[in-house]
Tab-separated table of C-alpha atoms in Angstrom:
chain	number	residue	atom	x	y	z
A	17	THR	CA	-29.966	185.176	181.676
A	18	ALA	CA	-30.678	188.127	184.930
A	19	THR	CA	-31.576	187.815	188.282
A	20	GLN	CA	-29.862	187.947	191.325
A	21	MET	CA	-26.227	187.341	189.358
A	22	MET	CA	-24.690	190.225	191.521
A	23	GLU	CA	-27.181	189.790	194.468
A	24	SER	CA	-24.872	190.714	196.951
A	25	MET	CA	-23.352	193.956	195.099
A	26	ILE	CA	-26.606	195.096	196.413
A	27	SER	CA	-24.651	196.512	199.280
A	28	SER	CA	-21.400	194.667	198.882
A	29	PRO	CA	-18.423	196.424	196.492
A	30	VAL	CA	-17.324	192.875	196.285
A	31	PRO	CA	-19.826	189.507	194.624
A	32	THR	CA	-19.065	186.640	196.268
A	33	ARG	CA	-17.070	183.354	194.742
A	34	ALA	CA	-20.205	181.845	193.883
A	35	GLU	CA	-21.904	184.602	192.524
A	36	VAL	CA	-18.636	185.048	189.763
A	37	SER	CA	-18.530	181.298	189.245
A	38	ASP	CA	-22.167	181.510	188.550
A	39	CYS	CA	-21.774	184.569	186.014
A	40	ALA	CA	-19.079	182.733	184.189
A	41	ASN	CA	-21.219	179.320	183.427
A	42	ALA	CA	-23.534	181.079	182.567
A	43	VAL	CA	-21.547	182.912	179.817
A	44	LEU	CA	-19.464	178.921	178.860
A	45	ASP	CA	-23.036	177.563	179.100
A	46	GLY	CA	-23.525	179.749	176.008
A	47	THR	CA	-26.059	182.834	177.086
A	48	ASP	CA	-26.581	185.178	174.388
A	49	ALA	CA	-26.534	187.895	177.334
A	50	VAL	CA	-26.697	188.706	181.109
A	51	MET	CA	-28.618	191.750	183.476
A	52	LEU	CA	-28.315	192.736	185.940
A	53	SER	CA	-31.290	194.164	188.254
A	54	ALA	CA	-31.414	195.571	191.880
A	55	GLU	CA	-27.828	195.420	192.133
A	56	SER	CA	-27.640	198.063	188.878
A	57	ALA	CA	-31.200	199.594	189.635
A	58	ALA	CA	-31.521	200.076	193.623
A	59	GLY	CA	-27.781	198.614	195.016
A	60	LYS	CA	-25.095	200.847	196.466
A	61	TYR	CA	-22.695	199.734	194.243
A	62	PRO	CA	-24.599	200.017	190.602
A	63	VAL	CA	-20.828	201.015	189.065
A	64	GLU	CA	-18.882	198.096	190.816
A	65	ALA	CA	-21.726	195.580	189.711
A	66	VAL	CA	-21.762	196.449	186.294
A	67	GLU	CA	-17.564	196.557	185.913
A	68	ALA	CA	-17.709	192.890	187.988
A	69	LEU	CA	-20.129	191.652	185.787
A	70	VAL	CA	-18.312	193.429	182.797
A	71	ARG	CA	-14.646	191.902	183.821
A	72	THR	CA	-16.209	187.966	184.799
A	73	CYS	CA	-17.790	187.729	181.138
A	74	ILE	CA	-14.502	188.883	179.250
A	75	GLU	CA	-12.679	186.202	182.103
A	76	ALA	CA	-14.809	183.917	181.169
A	77	GLU	CA	-15.445	184.688	176.612
A	78	ARG	CA	-11.491	184.374	176.803
A	79	SER	CA	-11.156	180.991	178.947
A	80	VAL	CA	-12.680	179.459	175.873
A	81	ASP	CA	-10.670	177.627	173.338
A	82	GLY	CA	-10.229	179.280	169.736
A	83	ARG	CA	-10.797	176.888	167.701
A	84	GLY	CA	-15.041	176.472	168.969
A	85	GLU	CA	-17.268	174.480	169.185
A	86	ALA	CA	-18.277	171.669	166.310
A	87	PRO	CA	-21.301	171.551	165.625
A	88	HIS	CA	-22.815	168.223	166.395
A	89	ASP	CA	-23.786	165.773	163.590
A	90	THR	CA	-25.058	164.150	164.728
A	91	LEU	CA	-28.603	166.222	165.986
A	92	PRO	CA	-30.668	166.730	163.349
A	93	PHE	CA	-31.770	169.768	161.913
A	94	ASP	CA	-34.784	170.647	160.139
A	95	ARG	CA	-34.723	173.828	158.798
A	96	ILE	CA	-33.050	175.039	155.969
A	97	ASP	CA	-31.539	178.020	158.037
A	98	GLN	CA	-30.322	176.161	160.461
A	99	THR	CA	-28.548	173.666	158.294
A	100	VAL	CA	-27.054	176.554	156.252
A	101	ALA	CA	-25.264	178.177	159.482
A	102	MET	CA	-24.183	174.508	160.621
A	103	ALA	CA	-21.973	174.522	157.023
A	104	THR	CA	-21.037	177.022	157.381
A	105	LEU	CA	-19.685	176.553	160.698
A	106	TYR	CA	-18.077	173.499	159.873
A	107	ALA	CA	-16.222	176.052	156.779
A	108	ALA	CA	-15.192	178.378	158.951
A	109	GLY	CA	-13.607	175.616	161.377
A	110	HIS	CA	-11.414	174.120	157.974
A	111	LEU	CA	-10.728	177.292	156.191
A	112	ASP	CA	-8.907	179.820	156.777
A	113	LEU	CA	-11.789	182.221	156.854
A	114	LYS	CA	-11.963	185.608	157.950
A	115	ALA	CA	-15.240	186.115	158.657
A	116	ILE	CA	-18.743	184.797	158.718
A	117	ALA	CA	-21.038	187.573	156.805
A	118	ALA	CA	-24.515	186.754	157.005
A	119	LEU	CA	-27.335	189.118	155.099
A	120	THR	CA	-30.441	188.813	157.401
A	121	ASN	CA	-34.215	190.337	156.935
A	122	SER	CA	-35.697	188.445	160.457
A	123	GLY	CA	-31.969	188.032	162.194
A	124	THR	CA	-32.650	184.128	162.130
A	125	SER	CA	-29.359	182.857	160.228
A	126	ALA	CA	-26.959	184.863	162.588
A	127	LEU	CA	-29.389	183.578	165.715
A	128	TRP	CA	-28.105	180.522	164.531
A	129	LEU	CA	-24.640	180.967	163.350
A	130	SER	CA	-24.153	182.071	166.809
A	131	ARG	CA	-25.296	178.840	168.407
A	132	TYR	CA	-21.350	177.684	168.425
A	133	ILE	CA	-18.077	179.611	168.900
A	134	SER	CA	-16.286	179.140	165.319
A	135	GLY	CA	-13.641	181.576	166.467
A	136	THR	CA	-14.182	183.364	163.100
A	137	PRO	CA	-16.019	186.883	163.545
A	138	ILE	CA	-20.049	187.183	162.656
A	139	TYR	CA	-21.004	189.995	161.234
A	140	ALA	CA	-24.647	190.485	160.510
A	141	PHE	CA	-25.933	192.239	157.483
A	142	THR	CA	-29.679	194.141	157.833
A	143	ARG	CA	-32.032	197.153	156.433
A	144	ASP	CA	-34.395	196.071	159.805
A	145	GLU	CA	-33.823	198.103	162.681
A	146	VAL	CA	-35.817	196.231	164.692
A	147	THR	CA	-33.767	192.810	163.837
A	148	TYR	CA	-30.543	194.975	163.742
A	149	ARG	CA	-31.428	195.858	167.592
A	150	LYS	CA	-32.166	192.435	167.963
A	151	MET	CA	-29.174	191.175	166.951
A	152	ALA	CA	-26.843	192.930	168.766
A	153	LEU	CA	-28.236	190.631	171.842
A	154	TYR	CA	-27.024	187.747	170.151
A	155	ARG	CA	-23.605	186.314	171.297
A	156	HIS	CA	-20.348	186.851	168.960
A	157	VAL	CA	-22.566	188.898	166.648
A	158	GLN	CA	-21.664	192.315	165.121
A	159	PRO	CA	-24.774	193.841	163.729
A	160	ARG	CA	-24.578	196.006	160.727
A	161	MET	CA	-26.909	198.394	159.184
A	162	MET	CA	-27.691	198.003	155.374
A	163	ASP	CA	-29.016	201.167	154.031
A	164	ALA	CA	-32.605	200.135	152.355
A	165	ASP	CA	-32.193	201.420	149.147
A	166	LEU	CA	-29.638	198.774	148.819
A	167	GLN	CA	-32.138	195.901	147.132
A	168	ASP	CA	-29.493	194.345	144.668
A	169	ARG	CA	-27.632	191.203	145.470
A	170	ASP	CA	-24.615	192.593	143.382
A	171	ALA	CA	-24.823	195.447	144.974
A	172	GLN	CA	-25.429	194.423	148.789
A	173	ILE	CA	-22.297	191.658	148.220
A	174	THR	CA	-20.237	194.309	147.534
A	175	HIS	CA	-21.588	196.822	149.918
A	176	VAL	CA	-20.422	194.050	152.898
A	177	GLN	CA	-16.984	193.046	151.022
A	178	THR	CA	-16.186	196.918	151.990
A	179	ALA	CA	-17.837	197.076	155.352
A	180	LEU	CA	-15.208	194.725	155.872
A	181	LEU	CA	-12.141	195.748	154.304
A	182	LYS	CA	-13.145	199.210	156.073
A	183	ALA	CA	-13.206	197.570	159.877
A	184	GLY	CA	-9.553	196.293	158.710
A	185	VAL	CA	-11.618	192.553	159.219
A	186	ALA	CA	-10.383	191.243	155.771
A	187	ALA	CA	-7.701	192.046	153.550
A	188	PRO	CA	-7.940	192.184	149.614
A	189	ASN	CA	-8.272	188.307	148.620
A	190	ASP	CA	-9.221	187.418	151.922
A	191	ARG	CA	-11.651	184.620	152.024
A	192	ILE	CA	-14.933	185.488	153.806
A	193	ALA	CA	-18.217	182.526	153.951
A	194	LEU	CA	-21.953	184.853	152.735
A	195	THR	CA	-25.119	183.960	153.834
A	196	PHE	CA	-28.464	184.431	152.263
A	197	GLY	CA	-31.721	183.945	151.278
A	198	GLN	CA	-32.639	183.335	147.526
A	199	PRO	CA	-34.347	184.670	146.416
A	200	ALA	CA	-34.295	187.953	148.949
A	201	GLY	CA	-36.317	187.956	151.530
A	202	ARG	CA	-36.224	183.880	152.080
A	203	GLY	CA	-34.245	182.498	155.296
A	204	ALA	CA	-31.396	181.881	154.507
A	205	ASN	CA	-30.535	179.313	152.121
A	206	THR	CA	-27.213	179.687	150.327
A	207	LEU	CA	-23.660	179.254	151.896
A	208	ARG	CA	-20.979	181.190	149.138
A	209	ILE	CA	-17.588	181.743	149.913
A	210	LEU	CA	-16.010	184.228	148.022
A	211	GLU	CA	-12.565	186.468	148.131
A	212	ILE	CA	-13.003	190.096	149.389
A	213	ALA	CA	-12.340	191.492	145.759
A	214	SER	CA	-9.470	194.328	145.433
A	215	ARG	CA	-10.287	197.693	145.366
């Protein structure tokens, strides 16, 4: 979401109430990213404009119910990867999962997972740098690069578990959800619930 987000800050050090409200509503409506243009490119208060936008986004995200949204089971799913993502979010809402991890080449499964706020952190692992950069804009998705040499699925799963342990996201015996394509290179068609292995 962009264009005139904090337009008054081109010449004023503080935004209007309406601008703050519009920015917060963009976040609440599910936008992946917000962007300033003239406010930071040519305005008199570029730093203040960015800080005001950041504060607004953080407060809007805090106001969302931590239990998240339930996927709408009345909506038809016509893609397997979308169905797997919705099943993953459903599982996250009913099991004590510490994280959702997606192994993805294109980032599509991470995009589907970002559609709803589950309250469970989402980590997307890829070996493709373009996909990694693209996923940095997805709401509530934290992209992670994987070594391009990790071709074997078991090695990739071990890498995910190790990364989540190192990041302090999960501890041994915690449960996570993992989505991936089987065989590798296909869209996400598999959901696996697994316990983080002890070191």
